[in-house]
C-alpha positions as MATLAB code, in Angstrom:
seq = 'MANPVPLKAVSLTHVRYQRGDQLGHFLAWISLVPVFISLGGFVSHFIFRRELQGMFFALGLLISQFVNELIKTSVQQARPETCALLEMCDSHGWPSSHSQYMFFFAVYFTLLTHYKIGALFRKQMWIVGLVVWPLAVLTMYSRVYLGYHTVAQVFAGAALGVVLGGGWFWVVNNFLWCHFPAIEESVFGRFFYVKDTSHIPNVLRFEYDNARAARKHVSYKRSE';
ca = [
      11.619   41.078   -7.788;
      13.134   37.519   -9.301;
      11.140   35.656  -11.418;
       9.773   32.624   -9.759;
      11.860   29.235  -10.992;
       9.654   27.843  -13.158;
       8.397   24.677  -12.589;
       7.878   21.297  -14.364;
       5.875   17.745  -13.892;
       6.229   14.393  -13.622;
       3.863   13.591  -15.686;
       1.865   10.587  -14.950;
      -0.234   12.683  -11.962;
       0.939   16.267  -12.900;
       3.068   16.401   -9.725;
       5.878   19.248  -10.025;
       9.453   20.302   -8.573;
      11.874   22.786   -9.832;
      13.807   23.089  -13.065;
      16.686   22.270  -11.907;
      16.138   20.337   -9.228;
      17.803   16.597   -9.245;
      16.284   15.968   -5.487;
      12.985   17.219   -6.879;
      12.374   15.957   -9.491;
      13.424   12.451   -7.035;
      11.045   12.897   -4.893;
       8.682   13.727   -7.001;
       9.406   10.986   -8.712;
       8.870    9.588   -4.347;
       5.756   10.605   -3.402;
       3.754    8.816   -6.428;
       5.494    4.921   -4.893;
       1.271    4.768   -2.664;
       0.232    4.909   -6.497;
       2.952    2.536   -7.344;
       1.426    0.165   -4.536;
      -1.845    0.647   -5.291;
      -1.531    0.395   -8.651;
       0.964   -2.337   -9.149;
       0.733   -3.625   -6.143;
      -2.826   -4.135   -5.092;
      -4.331   -5.527   -8.712;
      -1.524   -7.235   -9.815;
      -2.101   -9.607   -6.827;
      -5.860   -9.643   -6.127;
      -4.861  -10.256  -10.331;
      -2.555  -13.314   -9.819;
      -2.689  -14.267   -5.678;
      -6.411  -12.997   -5.113;
      -5.610  -13.430   -1.094;
      -7.923  -12.565    1.927;
      -4.850  -11.724    3.695;
      -3.696   -9.011    1.134;
      -7.393   -8.206    0.313;
      -8.565   -6.680    3.903;
      -5.375   -4.788    3.060;
      -6.220   -2.667    1.008;
      -9.305   -2.638    1.723;
      -7.953   -0.868    5.432;
      -5.993    1.934    2.650;
      -9.494    2.694    1.280;
     -10.976    3.195    4.640;
      -8.203    5.109    5.555;
      -8.486    7.362    2.780;
     -12.054    8.346    3.353;
     -11.149    8.931    6.833;
      -8.893   11.479    5.381;
     -10.483   12.953    3.082;
     -13.283   13.220    5.895;
     -10.583   14.891    8.292;
      -9.285   17.249    5.696;
     -13.223   17.996    4.118;
     -14.036   18.904    7.818;
     -10.698   20.655    9.393;
      -9.603   22.986    6.712;
      -6.852   23.380    6.821;
      -4.963   25.230    4.165;
      -1.791   24.159    2.273;
       1.250   26.341    2.468;
       1.994   29.343    0.643;
       4.383   27.636   -1.388;
       1.874   24.536   -2.824;
      -0.134   28.645   -4.763;
       3.009   28.328   -7.055;
       2.065   24.720   -7.643;
      -0.646   25.563   -8.820;
      -2.321   22.594   -7.296;
      -4.180   23.769   -3.962;
      -6.989   23.042   -4.864;
      -7.855   20.536   -1.941;
      -7.225   20.013    2.764;
      -3.406   20.182    3.757;
      -4.300   18.442    6.407;
      -3.995   15.255    7.036;
      -1.383   15.016    4.613;
      -3.078   11.611    2.523;
       0.255   10.677    1.417;
       2.730   10.282    4.525;
      -1.039    8.845    6.379;
      -1.424    5.982    3.248;
       2.273    4.927    3.453;
       2.711    5.036    6.925;
      -0.827    2.819    7.560;
       1.258    0.774    4.991;
       4.678    0.826    6.557;
       2.739   -0.285    9.846;
       0.481   -2.665    7.864;
       3.033   -4.851    6.463;
       6.266   -4.623    9.821;
       2.600   -6.669   11.685;
       1.935   -8.912    8.152;
       5.896  -10.231    8.402;
       6.882  -10.311   12.017;
       4.351  -12.160   13.128;
       4.250  -14.807   10.012;
       1.129  -13.856    8.851;
      -0.133  -14.504    4.201;
       3.887  -14.161    3.802;
       5.789  -15.795    0.993;
       8.521  -14.954    2.439;
       8.647  -15.709    6.364;
      12.320  -13.737    6.717;
      10.565  -10.625    5.142;
      12.145   -8.325    7.555;
      14.587   -7.201    5.774;
      12.533   -5.488    2.987;
      10.616   -3.642    6.035;
      13.762   -1.671    7.519;
      15.506   -0.721    4.125;
      12.857   -1.132    1.882;
       9.671   -0.164    2.903;
       9.870    2.389    6.097;
      13.075    4.375    4.343;
      10.177    4.748    1.140;
       7.432    6.244    4.357;
      10.120    8.592    6.135;
      10.963    9.761    2.181;
       7.005   10.008    0.972;
       7.129   12.232    3.767;
       9.948   14.486    3.530;
       8.926   14.539   -0.015;
       5.447   16.696    0.637;
       7.253   18.494    1.922;
      10.435   19.902    0.191;
       7.336   20.025   -3.278;
       5.724   21.960   -0.801;
       2.934   21.053   -0.507;
       2.100   20.502    2.651;
       3.933   21.412    5.616;
       5.900   19.375    8.619;
       2.506   18.956   10.800;
       0.588   17.932    7.835;
       2.751   14.772    7.028;
       3.488   14.148   11.145;
      -0.283   14.317   11.829;
      -1.165   12.413    8.443;
       2.462   10.148    9.115;
       0.190    9.711   13.078;
      -3.071    8.604   11.997;
      -1.603    6.327    9.591;
       0.060    4.521   11.997;
      -2.666    4.337   14.117;
      -5.354    3.290   11.398;
      -2.848    0.981   10.090;
      -2.278   -1.075   13.640;
      -5.796   -1.157   14.529;
      -6.891   -2.163   11.249;
      -4.239   -5.257   11.739;
      -6.103   -5.624   15.254;
      -9.752   -5.724   13.197;
      -8.743   -7.674   10.473;
      -7.181  -10.853   12.585;
      -9.072  -11.114   16.129;
     -12.706  -10.936   14.642;
     -11.952  -11.358   10.770;
      -9.722  -13.447   10.409;
     -12.001  -16.411   11.276;
     -14.693  -15.419    8.468;
     -12.301  -16.577    6.525;
     -13.276  -19.794    5.660;
     -16.583  -18.938    4.167;
     -15.557  -15.738    2.446;
     -13.539  -19.038    0.156;
     -16.655  -20.864    0.702;
     -19.120  -18.266   -0.268;
     -20.738  -17.519   -3.796;
     -17.322  -14.684   -4.713;
     -14.973  -16.173   -3.373;
     -15.813  -19.763   -5.301;
     -16.548  -17.442   -8.614;
     -12.934  -15.223   -8.262;
     -10.909  -18.438   -6.470;
     -10.070  -16.090   -3.483;
      -8.666  -18.004   -0.646;
      -6.155  -17.883    2.613;
      -2.784  -19.287    3.030;
      -2.226  -17.529    6.374;
      -1.843  -20.889    8.322;
       0.336  -22.107    5.855;
       3.783  -22.365    6.905;
       5.981  -21.217    3.787;
       3.282  -20.939    1.156;
       6.403  -20.824   -1.105;
       7.454  -24.011   -0.884;
       3.162  -25.274    0.160;
       3.228  -24.612   -4.613;
       6.144  -25.548   -5.321;
       5.607  -29.323   -3.996;
       1.560  -29.137   -5.225;
       2.775  -28.119   -7.931;
       4.882  -30.888   -8.490;
       2.851  -33.125   -7.411;
      -0.355  -32.398   -9.539;
       1.788  -33.304  -12.532;
       0.779  -36.661  -12.582;
      -3.108  -36.371  -11.686;
      -4.821  -36.017  -15.543;
      -7.948  -33.936  -14.828;
      -4.602  -30.691  -13.850;
      -3.126  -31.008  -17.755;
      -3.795  -29.667  -19.902;
      -5.535  -30.332  -23.294;
      -3.786  -30.294  -26.375;
];
């Protein structure tokens, strides 16, 4: 019996791939896209933007992952046998949380872009077609290729992500959006400078014009 191919890991979150497999190495990094979106995207968004649309987007992803864990715990479907070689099979496999995360993100981002809600750049549909959806599909594929999930598990995660992403977008922009002004005026909103600019047609131009106009006001000038 041939010795198993030694495995190597992307050290950030210990995602394993076969040594020498360049595609596997690439897909190992692709499978970390949800981590990059969460830490690099939403955390930096809160620090620098404080937009309510972005906050509720992130909240929806958290709810989606909670639903994923609830289903996994209830169904308790095992991961594929290939996962045993990875020594990372101490959790259940159905549905795939990576696929669910990425397809929730892709659907919600697509709807935000289509309806021009809370976007700095109003003509960014090309980002959806050339970046967001390909990353979602590649993430789904990576989980099967690397042996962490079956095809059925990643498609289940993707389908659930689509449903939850579309549903949460509908809830936020039909039932919660009307409460954004109250959140802005709340103690939390005033303390963290939380705002909603989704009603402004061109946020980038708005901020540019106001930044230039503020130079004329003494109250906005930096103290020497």
